[in-house]
Amino acid sequence: MQQAKVFDFIVVGSGIAGLNSALTLSSFGKVLIITKGKSTDSSTFLAQGGIAADSHQQDTVAAGYNHNNIKAVKQLVKSGQAAIEKLSHLGVQFDKQKDGNLVSSYEAAHSYPRIVHATDFTGREIEKVLIANVVNNKNITIWEDTPAIELITNNNQCDGIKVLMNNIPYTLFSRAVVLATGGVGQLYKLTTNPLIATGDGIAMAYKAGAKIKDMEFIQFHPTALLYDTSPLLLLSEALRGEGALLFNSTYKRFMQKIHPLAELAPRDVVSRAIFQEMKKGNVYLDIRFKTKNFILKRFPNISHELKKRGFDLIMQPIPITPAAHFLCGGIKTDLYGRTTIKNLFAYGECAATGVHGANRLASNSLLEGMVFSEQIQYCVKDLPPKSNVVKSIPRDTATIIPTLNVDTLDKYVIQSNEIKTQIRELMWQYVGIVRTTNGLTTAQKKLRKLQKEIKILQNTRTSFFEVEAMVTVALLITKAAQKREKSLGTHYVNE
Ligand SMILES: Cc1cc2nc3c(=O)[nH]c(=O)nc-3n(C[C@H](O)[C@H](O)[C@H](O)COP(=O)(O)OP(=O)(O)OC[C@H]3O[C@@H](n4cnc5c(N)ncnc54)[C@H](O)[C@@H]3O)c2cc1C
């Protein structure tokens, strides 16, 4: 028999978008945050460069190839300063100049320095501070190691969510559910995204009937460390913002011939250029012309992480590769984060507000996660009271939990991990930086075949629902890419 519980609000995910929606909602009732792994397992924790915080409407739209929702961009830009102030007020220590003003830096496609940061630990600093505020908030409870697996919906209204705790399914009911499950980078062989980034929230919303949009626009970060682990270490754009240059295998620069902004051209342009150069040999990022002191003070985290992997930012050019980094599309929302399902909200990377258009401007995603999750405060008045939720809980919430003996389970875990690897390989090969019509058709066929294989694996274990989410989202990306015949932004079709 499943167990049912009732909350005011349920937030799925503990990155910037989930934590800030929980803090915002805590003024209106009790909030439960559920998160798949540990609280800090998130892209937010890994963010290095910073957060854009100044009038950058034009640059956002230029980077997004005019595919952006202008109203959403205006909302983002208008609220940027307030978001930084809120983070500072909560305790985030952004780097400051001697006069107390925040230090600002350049990143790709920004027309002037406007990225505020906490050295190159910006995301870690934000995540730690938000978690500390959540933990100290009496109205918020956080459950770790609790993956959400399915939305409970009725007549296009979301009533709650199914989760796994110790592999046992529980049904939780609430006035509203917020999806803040992050991105999809783990669908690709090479990615900067953490292991949690398997697109679960998008798959759940899609299966419940929510509209999904702009899935073809996957941003590939130009400079991840060419190394053999997943996720790959990101070498932040801030390095190029501080003047680091790209060199090909014959140690010649190549970006000036390709774009007037050279190394700071939009990410899709730089990624494709590196991708082409890599056909001839390794490509390198080089910041050795800066002093040791500068490098260690500005990039302590990156220098340290490189050292751990046997590379020296001060002494050598660093081999790099583009890697899947950010999803511009996702669950379609309005400016308040409302999805097309009643009482279901989506914020952060899993949401498609339309802010990023066909390509994200660097440092806009932490900001998006902050700004739009604030908007939920204006929606609480329209939600059903908790008493109605309690009354509407169906008496019969029993489900049958499939039981398999341990041997069979092990076999299925191995099988689902193999399928994950296949998805990552084929997405990288056919639905990656450069796509072709034939390649997309091949990807679709292979994914459909894998989807059939997964059906026989159905089980209540994290790896099973994850692989199912991955294939669902991989198909959404592939189908969206097939529909858009002409190249636009991060979606590049080579005929
Ligand atoms: C290496 C790296 C560097 C970056 N640098 C920058 C930068 O400098 N500036 C910038 O603006 N952006 C940057 N980004 C992008 C930015 O960090 C992300 O877009 C942003 O943090 C996403 O926040 P989020 O809250 O939407 O998702 P996340 O921070 O990824 O959080 C998602 C949460 O959802 C949880 N979750 C997922 N599935 C489930 C499930 N089924 N059940 C329960 N919980 C679930 C996860 O465990 C996690 O807690 C970077 C990204 C990476 C990977």
Coordinates of C-alpha atoms and ligand atoms in Angstrom, one line a residue:
M1 CA 0.0 0.0 0.0
Q2 CA 1.4 3.4 -0.9
Q3 CA 1.5 6.1 1.8
A4 CA 0.0 9.5 1.2
K5 CA 1.0 12.8 2.7
V6 CA -0.2 16.4 2.3
F7 CA 1.9 19.6 2.1
D8 CA 1.2 23.1 1.1
F9 CA 3.9 23.2 -1.5
I10 CA 6.3 20.6 -2.9
V11 CA 9.4 21.8 -4.7
V12 CA 11.4 19.2 -6.7
G13 CA 15.1 20.1 -6.9
S14 CA 17.6 21.9 -4.7
G15 CA 19.5 24.1 -7.1
I16 CA 19.1 27.9 -7.3
A17 CA 15.6 27.7 -8.8
G18 CA 14.3 25.2 -6.3
L19 CA 15.9 26.7 -3.2
N20 CA 14.7 30.2 -4.1
S21 CA 11.1 29.1 -4.9
A22 CA 11.1 27.4 -1.5
L23 CA 12.3 30.5 0.3
T24 CA 9.7 32.6 -1.6
L25 CA 6.9 30.1 -0.8
S26 CA 7.9 29.8 2.9
S27 CA 6.0 33.1 3.6
F28 CA 2.8 31.4 2.6
G29 CA 2.9 27.9 4.2
K30 CA 4.9 24.7 4.7
V31 CA 7.2 23.8 1.9
L32 CA 8.8 20.4 1.3
I33 CA 11.8 20.2 -1.0
I34 CA 12.7 16.8 -2.4
T35 CA 15.9 16.2 -4.1
K36 CA 17.3 13.3 -6.0
G37 CA 20.8 13.1 -4.3
K38 CA 22.4 15.2 -1.7
S39 CA 21.3 18.9 -1.5
T40 CA 24.3 20.2 -3.2
D41 CA 24.2 17.8 -6.2
S42 CA 23.3 20.4 -8.8
S43 CA 24.5 22.4 -11.7
T44 CA 24.2 25.5 -9.5
F45 CA 26.9 24.2 -7.2
L46 CA 29.3 23.8 -10.2
A47 CA 28.7 27.3 -11.7
Q48 CA 31.9 29.1 -11.9
G49 CA 31.8 32.3 -13.9
G50 CA 29.1 34.4 -12.3
I51 CA 25.7 36.0 -12.7
A52 CA 24.7 38.8 -15.2
A53 CA 23.3 41.8 -13.4
D54 CA 22.9 44.8 -15.6
S55 CA 20.9 46.1 -18.5
H56 CA 21.6 43.4 -21.0
Q57 CA 18.5 43.1 -23.0
Q58 CA 20.2 43.7 -26.3
D59 CA 23.0 41.2 -25.8
T60 CA 20.6 38.5 -24.5
V61 CA 18.5 38.9 -27.7
A62 CA 21.5 39.1 -30.0
A63 CA 23.0 35.9 -28.4
G64 CA 19.5 34.2 -28.6
Y65 CA 19.2 34.9 -32.4
N66 CA 16.1 36.9 -31.8
H67 CA 14.2 33.7 -30.9
N68 CA 13.7 35.1 -27.4
N69 CA 10.4 36.0 -25.7
I70 CA 11.0 39.7 -25.4
K71 CA 8.6 40.1 -22.4
A72 CA 10.6 37.4 -20.5
V73 CA 13.9 39.1 -21.4
K74 CA 12.6 42.4 -20.1
Q75 CA 11.4 40.7 -16.9
L76 CA 14.9 39.1 -16.4
V77 CA 16.8 42.4 -17.0
K78 CA 14.4 44.5 -14.9
S79 CA 14.7 42.2 -11.9
G80 CA 18.4 41.4 -12.2
Q81 CA 19.6 44.0 -9.7
A82 CA 17.0 43.0 -7.1
A83 CA 18.0 39.3 -7.5
I84 CA 21.7 40.2 -6.8
E85 CA 20.6 42.3 -3.8
K86 CA 18.5 39.4 -2.4
L87 CA 21.4 37.0 -2.8
S88 CA 23.7 39.5 -1.0
H89 CA 21.2 40.1 1.7
L90 CA 20.9 36.3 2.2
G91 CA 24.7 36.2 2.7
V92 CA 26.3 35.6 -0.7
Q93 CA 29.8 37.2 -0.7
F94 CA 30.3 38.6 -4.2
D95 CA 33.8 39.9 -5.0
K96 CA 34.0 43.6 -4.1
Q97 CA 36.3 46.5 -5.1
K98 CA 38.1 48.6 -2.5
D99 CA 35.2 51.2 -2.6
G100 CA 32.7 48.4 -1.8
N101 CA 31.2 48.2 -5.3
L102 CA 30.9 44.8 -6.9
V103 CA 33.6 43.7 -9.3
S104 CA 32.3 43.0 -12.8
S105 CA 33.8 40.8 -15.6
Y106 CA 33.4 40.1 -19.3
E107 CA 32.0 36.8 -20.7
A108 CA 31.1 35.8 -24.3
A109 CA 28.8 38.1 -26.3
H110 CA 28.5 40.7 -23.5
S111 CA 29.2 44.2 -24.8
Y112 CA 30.8 45.3 -21.5
P113 CA 31.8 43.8 -18.2
R114 CA 28.7 43.1 -16.1
I115 CA 29.1 39.6 -14.6
V116 CA 29.3 39.7 -10.8
H117 CA 31.1 36.7 -9.2
A118 CA 32.5 35.1 -6.1
T119 CA 36.0 34.3 -7.5
D120 CA 35.4 31.3 -9.6
F121 CA 33.2 29.6 -6.9
T122 CA 30.1 31.7 -7.7
G123 CA 27.7 28.8 -7.9
R124 CA 29.1 27.0 -4.8
E125 CA 28.8 30.2 -2.8
I126 CA 25.2 30.8 -3.9
E127 CA 24.2 27.2 -3.3
K128 CA 25.8 27.1 0.2
V129 CA 24.1 30.3 1.3
L130 CA 20.7 29.3 -0.1
I131 CA 20.9 25.9 1.6
A132 CA 21.9 27.6 4.9
N133 CA 18.8 29.9 4.7
V134 CA 16.6 26.9 3.8
V135 CA 17.8 24.8 6.7
N136 CA 17.2 27.7 9.1
N137 CA 13.7 28.3 7.8
K138 CA 11.1 26.6 10.1
N139 CA 8.6 26.4 7.2
I140 CA 10.9 24.4 4.9
T141 CA 11.8 20.7 5.1
I142 CA 14.3 19.1 2.8
W143 CA 14.3 15.4 1.9
E144 CA 17.5 14.2 0.3
D145 CA 17.9 11.0 -1.8
T146 CA 14.2 11.2 -2.7
P147 CA 13.7 11.2 -6.5
A148 CA 10.4 12.3 -7.9
I149 CA 9.2 9.8 -10.4
E150 CA 5.7 10.9 -11.6
L151 CA 3.3 13.8 -11.3
I152 CA -0.2 13.1 -10.0
T153 CA -2.7 14.9 -12.3
N154 CA -6.4 14.9 -12.8
N155 CA -8.2 16.9 -15.5
N156 CA -5.1 18.8 -16.3
Q157 CA -4.6 19.8 -12.7
C158 CA -1.5 18.8 -10.7
D159 CA -2.5 17.4 -7.3
G160 CA 0.9 16.0 -6.1
I161 CA 3.8 13.8 -6.9
K162 CA 5.1 10.3 -6.6
V163 CA 8.5 9.9 -5.0
L164 CA 10.8 7.0 -4.1
M165 CA 12.2 6.7 -0.6
N166 CA 14.5 3.7 -0.2
N167 CA 13.0 2.4 -3.4
I168 CA 9.5 2.5 -1.9
P169 CA 7.0 4.7 -3.8
Y170 CA 5.1 7.3 -1.7
T171 CA 2.4 9.6 -3.0
L172 CA 2.6 13.2 -1.8
F173 CA -0.3 15.7 -2.3
S174 CA 0.0 19.5 -2.2
R175 CA -1.6 22.8 -3.3
A176 CA 1.1 23.2 -5.9
V177 CA 4.2 21.4 -7.3
V178 CA 7.3 23.2 -8.5
L179 CA 9.6 21.5 -10.9
A180 CA 13.2 22.8 -10.6
T181 CA 15.0 19.7 -11.8
G182 CA 17.7 21.3 -13.9
G183 CA 19.1 20.4 -17.3
V184 CA 19.8 17.4 -19.6
G185 CA 23.6 17.4 -20.1
Q186 CA 23.8 13.8 -19.0
L187 CA 22.1 12.7 -22.2
Y188 CA 25.4 13.4 -23.9
K189 CA 28.7 11.6 -23.8
L190 CA 30.6 14.8 -23.2
T191 CA 29.1 17.1 -20.7
T192 CA 29.8 19.6 -18.0
N193 CA 26.6 18.7 -16.2
P194 CA 26.4 16.7 -12.9
L195 CA 25.0 13.2 -12.8
I196 CA 21.6 14.4 -11.7
A197 CA 21.0 16.3 -15.0
T198 CA 19.0 13.6 -16.8
G199 CA 15.9 15.7 -17.6
D200 CA 13.5 14.0 -15.1
G201 CA 11.3 17.0 -14.6
I202 CA 10.8 17.5 -18.3
A203 CA 10.0 13.8 -18.8
M204 CA 7.4 13.9 -16.0
A205 CA 5.8 17.1 -17.2
Y206 CA 5.6 15.8 -20.8
K207 CA 4.1 12.5 -19.7
A208 CA 1.5 14.4 -17.7
G209 CA 0.6 16.4 -20.8
A210 CA 2.4 19.7 -20.3
K211 CA 3.7 21.6 -23.3
I212 CA 7.4 21.4 -23.9
K213 CA 9.3 23.8 -26.2
D214 CA 12.6 24.7 -27.8
M215 CA 14.2 21.3 -27.0
E216 CA 16.4 21.5 -30.0
F217 CA 18.5 24.3 -28.5
I218 CA 21.2 22.6 -26.5
Q219 CA 24.1 24.8 -25.8
F220 CA 27.6 23.2 -26.0
H221 CA 30.1 25.0 -23.9
P222 CA 33.3 25.5 -26.0
T223 CA 35.8 24.8 -23.3
A224 CA 35.7 21.8 -21.1
L225 CA 38.8 20.0 -20.1
L226 CA 39.6 17.2 -22.6
Y227 CA 39.7 14.4 -20.0
D228 CA 38.1 11.1 -19.5
T229 CA 35.6 11.6 -16.7
S230 CA 31.9 12.7 -16.7
P231 CA 31.2 15.4 -15.9
L232 CA 34.1 17.2 -17.6
L233 CA 35.7 20.0 -15.8
L234 CA 34.4 23.3 -17.2
L235 CA 37.0 26.0 -18.0
S236 CA 34.8 29.0 -17.5
E237 CA 34.2 31.6 -20.1
A238 CA 35.6 34.0 -17.6
L239 CA 39.0 32.8 -18.6
R240 CA 38.5 34.0 -22.1
G241 CA 36.8 37.1 -20.5
E242 CA 40.1 37.8 -18.9
G243 CA 42.0 37.4 -22.2
A244 CA 42.7 33.6 -22.5
L245 CA 43.2 32.6 -26.2
L246 CA 42.4 29.5 -28.2
F247 CA 45.0 27.8 -30.3
N248 CA 44.8 24.9 -32.8
S249 CA 47.0 21.9 -33.1
T250 CA 49.7 23.9 -34.9
Y251 CA 49.5 26.6 -32.2
K252 CA 47.8 29.2 -34.3
R253 CA 44.8 31.3 -33.3
F254 CA 41.7 30.7 -35.4
M255 CA 38.8 32.6 -33.9
Q256 CA 39.6 36.1 -35.4
K257 CA 38.9 34.7 -38.9
I258 CA 35.5 33.4 -37.8
H259 CA 33.9 36.2 -35.7
P260 CA 34.6 39.8 -34.9
L261 CA 34.4 39.0 -31.2
A262 CA 37.0 36.2 -31.7
E263 CA 37.3 34.1 -28.5
L264 CA 34.3 36.0 -27.1
A265 CA 32.0 35.2 -29.9
P266 CA 28.7 33.5 -28.9
R267 CA 29.2 30.0 -27.6
D268 CA 27.6 28.2 -30.5
V269 CA 30.1 29.9 -32.9
V270 CA 33.1 29.1 -30.8
S271 CA 32.0 25.5 -30.1
R272 CA 31.5 24.8 -33.8
A273 CA 34.9 26.3 -34.7
I274 CA 36.7 24.2 -32.1
F275 CA 34.7 21.1 -33.2
Q276 CA 36.1 21.7 -36.8
E277 CA 39.6 22.3 -35.6
M278 CA 39.5 19.2 -33.4
K279 CA 39.2 17.1 -36.6
K280 CA 42.9 18.1 -37.2
G281 CA 44.2 17.7 -33.7
N282 CA 43.9 19.0 -30.2
V283 CA 42.8 22.6 -29.4
Y284 CA 44.2 24.5 -26.4
L285 CA 43.2 27.3 -24.1
D286 CA 46.1 29.5 -23.0
I287 CA 46.2 32.2 -20.3
R288 CA 49.9 32.0 -19.5
F289 CA 50.5 35.6 -20.4
K290 CA 48.8 36.6 -17.1
T291 CA 50.8 36.6 -13.9
K292 CA 50.8 33.7 -11.5
N293 CA 49.3 35.9 -8.8
F294 CA 46.5 37.0 -11.0
I295 CA 45.6 33.5 -12.1
L296 CA 45.7 32.1 -8.6
K297 CA 43.6 35.0 -7.2
R298 CA 41.0 35.1 -10.0
F299 CA 40.8 31.4 -10.8
P300 CA 41.7 29.5 -7.6
N301 CA 39.1 26.8 -8.1
I302 CA 39.9 26.1 -11.7
S303 CA 43.6 26.1 -11.1
H304 CA 43.1 23.7 -8.2
E305 CA 40.8 21.4 -10.1
L306 CA 43.2 21.3 -13.0
K307 CA 46.1 20.5 -10.7
K308 CA 44.2 17.6 -9.3
R309 CA 43.9 16.2 -12.9
G310 CA 47.6 16.8 -13.7
F311 CA 47.3 20.1 -15.6
D312 CA 48.9 23.5 -14.8
L313 CA 47.0 26.6 -15.8
I314 CA 50.0 28.8 -15.0
M315 CA 52.6 26.8 -17.0
Q316 CA 50.8 25.1 -19.9
P317 CA 48.2 25.5 -22.6
I318 CA 45.2 23.3 -21.6
P319 CA 43.6 20.8 -24.0
I320 CA 39.9 21.5 -24.4
T321 CA 36.7 20.2 -26.1
P322 CA 33.2 21.5 -26.4
A323 CA 30.7 19.7 -24.2
A324 CA 26.9 19.7 -23.7
H325 CA 26.2 22.4 -21.1
F326 CA 22.8 24.0 -21.1
L327 CA 19.2 23.5 -22.3
C328 CA 17.7 26.7 -23.6
G329 CA 14.2 25.1 -23.9
G330 CA 12.2 22.9 -21.5
I331 CA 8.7 22.9 -19.9
K332 CA 6.8 25.9 -21.4
T333 CA 6.0 28.5 -18.8
D334 CA 4.5 32.0 -18.7
L335 CA 6.3 34.9 -17.0
Y336 CA 5.1 33.5 -13.6
G337 CA 6.5 30.1 -14.1
R338 CA 3.0 28.6 -14.7
T339 CA 3.1 25.6 -17.0
T340 CA 0.1 24.5 -19.1
I341 CA -1.0 22.2 -16.2
K342 CA -2.9 23.9 -13.4
N343 CA -1.0 24.2 -10.1
L344 CA 2.2 22.9 -11.7
F345 CA 5.1 25.4 -11.9
A346 CA 8.6 25.1 -13.5
Y347 CA 11.7 27.3 -12.8
G348 CA 15.3 27.3 -13.8
E349 CA 16.9 25.2 -16.4
C350 CA 14.0 22.8 -16.8
A351 CA 11.7 25.6 -17.7
A352 CA 11.3 27.4 -21.0
T353 CA 10.5 31.0 -20.2
G354 CA 11.8 32.0 -23.7
V355 CA 14.5 34.1 -22.1
H356 CA 17.4 32.4 -23.9
G357 CA 15.9 32.1 -27.4
A358 CA 18.1 29.8 -29.5
N359 CA 21.3 30.3 -27.5
R360 CA 21.9 31.4 -24.0
L361 CA 23.9 34.5 -23.2
A362 CA 26.6 33.5 -20.7
S363 CA 25.7 34.0 -17.0
N364 CA 22.0 34.4 -17.6
S365 CA 20.9 31.1 -16.2
L366 CA 21.6 31.6 -12.5
L367 CA 19.8 34.9 -12.9
E368 CA 16.9 33.2 -14.7
G369 CA 16.6 30.7 -11.8
M370 CA 16.5 33.6 -9.2
V371 CA 14.2 36.0 -11.1
F372 CA 11.4 33.7 -12.2
S373 CA 11.2 31.7 -9.0
E374 CA 10.4 34.9 -7.2
Q375 CA 7.2 35.2 -9.4
I376 CA 5.5 32.3 -7.6
Q377 CA 4.5 34.7 -4.8
Y378 CA 2.0 36.3 -7.1
C379 CA 0.3 32.9 -7.9
V380 CA -0.3 31.6 -4.4
K381 CA -3.7 33.4 -4.1
D382 CA -5.0 31.3 -7.0
L383 CA -4.1 27.9 -5.5
P384 CA -6.7 25.7 -3.8
P385 CA -6.6 25.8 0.1
K386 CA -5.0 22.8 1.8
S387 CA -8.3 21.7 3.2
N388 CA -9.6 21.1 -0.4
V389 CA -6.5 19.1 -1.3
V390 CA -7.0 16.9 1.8
K391 CA -10.7 16.3 0.8
S392 CA -9.8 15.4 -2.8
I393 CA -7.3 12.6 -2.0
P394 CA -8.5 9.4 -3.5
R395 CA -9.2 6.8 -0.8
D396 CA -7.6 4.1 -3.0
T397 CA -3.9 5.0 -3.5
A398 CA -2.6 1.5 -3.4
T399 CA -0.3 0.4 -6.2
I400 CA 1.5 -2.9 -6.7
I401 CA 5.3 -2.6 -6.2
P402 CA 7.0 -5.0 -8.6
T403 CA 9.1 -7.5 -6.7
L404 CA 12.2 -9.0 -8.4
N405 CA 14.8 -11.2 -6.9
V406 CA 18.3 -9.6 -6.3
D407 CA 20.0 -11.4 -9.2
T408 CA 17.4 -10.2 -11.7
L409 CA 17.7 -6.6 -10.2
D410 CA 21.4 -6.6 -10.7
K411 CA 21.0 -7.8 -14.2
Y412 CA 18.5 -5.0 -14.9
V413 CA 20.7 -2.3 -13.3
I414 CA 23.6 -3.3 -15.6
Q415 CA 21.2 -3.3 -18.5
S416 CA 19.8 0.2 -17.7
N417 CA 23.4 1.5 -17.3
E418 CA 24.3 0.1 -20.7
I419 CA 21.2 1.8 -22.3
K420 CA 22.3 5.1 -20.6
T421 CA 25.7 4.8 -22.3
Q422 CA 24.1 4.1 -25.7
I423 CA 21.8 7.1 -25.3
R424 CA 24.8 9.3 -24.5
E425 CA 26.8 8.0 -27.5
L426 CA 24.1 8.4 -30.0
M427 CA 23.0 11.8 -28.8
W428 CA 26.6 13.0 -29.1
Q429 CA 27.1 11.5 -32.5
Y430 CA 23.7 12.4 -34.2
V431 CA 22.0 15.2 -32.2
G432 CA 25.1 17.1 -31.1
I433 CA 27.0 20.2 -32.2
V434 CA 26.6 19.6 -36.0
R435 CA 23.4 17.7 -37.0
T436 CA 22.3 16.2 -40.4
T437 CA 18.8 15.1 -41.5
N438 CA 20.0 11.5 -41.9
G439 CA 21.7 11.5 -38.6
L440 CA 18.6 12.7 -36.8
T441 CA 16.5 10.0 -38.5
T442 CA 19.0 7.4 -37.4
A443 CA 18.9 8.8 -33.8
Q444 CA 15.1 8.6 -33.7
K445 CA 15.1 5.0 -34.9
K446 CA 17.7 3.9 -32.4
L447 CA 16.0 5.8 -29.5
R448 CA 12.6 4.2 -30.3
K449 CA 14.3 0.8 -30.2
L450 CA 15.9 1.6 -26.8
Q451 CA 12.5 2.8 -25.5
K452 CA 11.0 -0.6 -26.3
E453 CA 13.9 -2.3 -24.4
I454 CA 13.3 -0.1 -21.4
K455 CA 9.7 -1.0 -21.1
I456 CA 10.7 -4.5 -19.9
L457 CA 12.9 -2.9 -17.2
Q458 CA 10.1 -1.0 -15.4
N459 CA 11.0 -1.0 -11.7
T460 CA 11.1 1.2 -8.7
R461 CA 14.8 2.1 -8.7
T462 CA 16.4 5.4 -9.5
S463 CA 18.4 4.0 -12.4
F464 CA 15.2 2.6 -14.1
F465 CA 13.1 5.8 -14.0
E466 CA 16.2 7.8 -14.9
V467 CA 16.9 5.8 -18.1
E468 CA 13.2 6.1 -19.0
A469 CA 13.3 9.9 -18.5
M470 CA 16.5 10.1 -20.6
V471 CA 15.1 8.3 -23.6
T472 CA 11.9 10.3 -23.4
V473 CA 13.8 13.6 -23.3
A474 CA 16.3 12.4 -26.0
L475 CA 13.4 11.8 -28.3
L476 CA 11.9 15.2 -27.5
I477 CA 15.2 16.8 -28.5
T478 CA 15.6 14.7 -31.6
K479 CA 12.0 15.4 -32.8
A480 CA 12.3 19.1 -32.2
A481 CA 15.6 19.1 -34.1
Q482 CA 14.0 17.3 -37.0
K483 CA 11.1 19.8 -37.1
R484 CA 13.5 22.7 -37.4
E485 CA 15.0 22.2 -40.8
K486 CA 17.1 25.4 -40.9
S487 CA 20.0 26.1 -38.6
L488 CA 19.3 28.6 -35.8
G489 CA 21.5 29.4 -32.8
T490 CA 22.7 26.2 -31.1
H491 CA 20.7 24.1 -33.5
Y492 CA 23.1 23.7 -36.5
V493 CA 22.1 21.5 -39.5
N494 CA 24.8 20.7 -42.0
E495 CA 23.2 19.4 -45.3
Ligands
LIG1 C1 30.0 23.5 -14.8 C2 28.9 24.5 -14.9 C3 29.2 25.9 -14.9 C4 28.2 26.9 -15.0 N1 28.5 28.2 -14.9 C5 27.5 29.1 -14.9 C6 27.7 30.5 -14.6 O1 28.9 30.9 -14.3 N2 26.7 31.4 -14.7 C7 25.4 31.0 -15.0 O2 24.5 31.8 -15.0 N3 25.2 29.7 -15.2 C8 26.1 28.7 -15.2 N4 25.9 27.4 -15.4 C9 24.5 27.0 -15.6 C10 23.7 27.1 -14.3 O3 24.6 26.6 -13.3 C11 22.5 26.2 -14.3 O4 21.7 26.5 -15.5 C12 21.6 26.5 -13.1 O5 22.4 26.4 -11.9 C13 20.4 25.6 -13.1 O6 19.8 25.8 -11.8 P1 18.5 24.9 -11.5 O7 18.1 25.2 -10.1 O8 17.5 25.0 -12.6 O9 19.1 23.4 -11.6 P2 20.2 22.6 -10.8 O10 21.1 23.6 -10.1 O11 20.9 21.7 -11.7 O12 19.4 21.8 -9.7 C14 18.5 20.7 -10.1 C15 18.0 20.0 -8.9 O13 17.0 19.1 -9.2 C16 17.2 17.9 -8.6 N5 16.6 16.8 -9.3 C17 16.7 16.4 -10.6 N6 15.9 15.4 -10.9 C18 15.2 15.1 -9.8 C19 14.2 14.2 -9.5 N7 13.7 13.3 -10.3 N8 13.7 14.2 -8.2 C20 14.2 15.0 -7.3 N9 15.1 16.0 -7.5 C21 15.6 16.0 -8.8 C22 18.7 17.7 -8.6 O14 19.2 16.8 -7.7 C23 19.1 19.2 -8.2 O15 19.0 19.4 -6.8 C24 26.8 26.5 -15.3 C25 26.5 25.1 -15.4 C26 27.5 24.1 -15.2 C27 27.2 22.7 -15.3

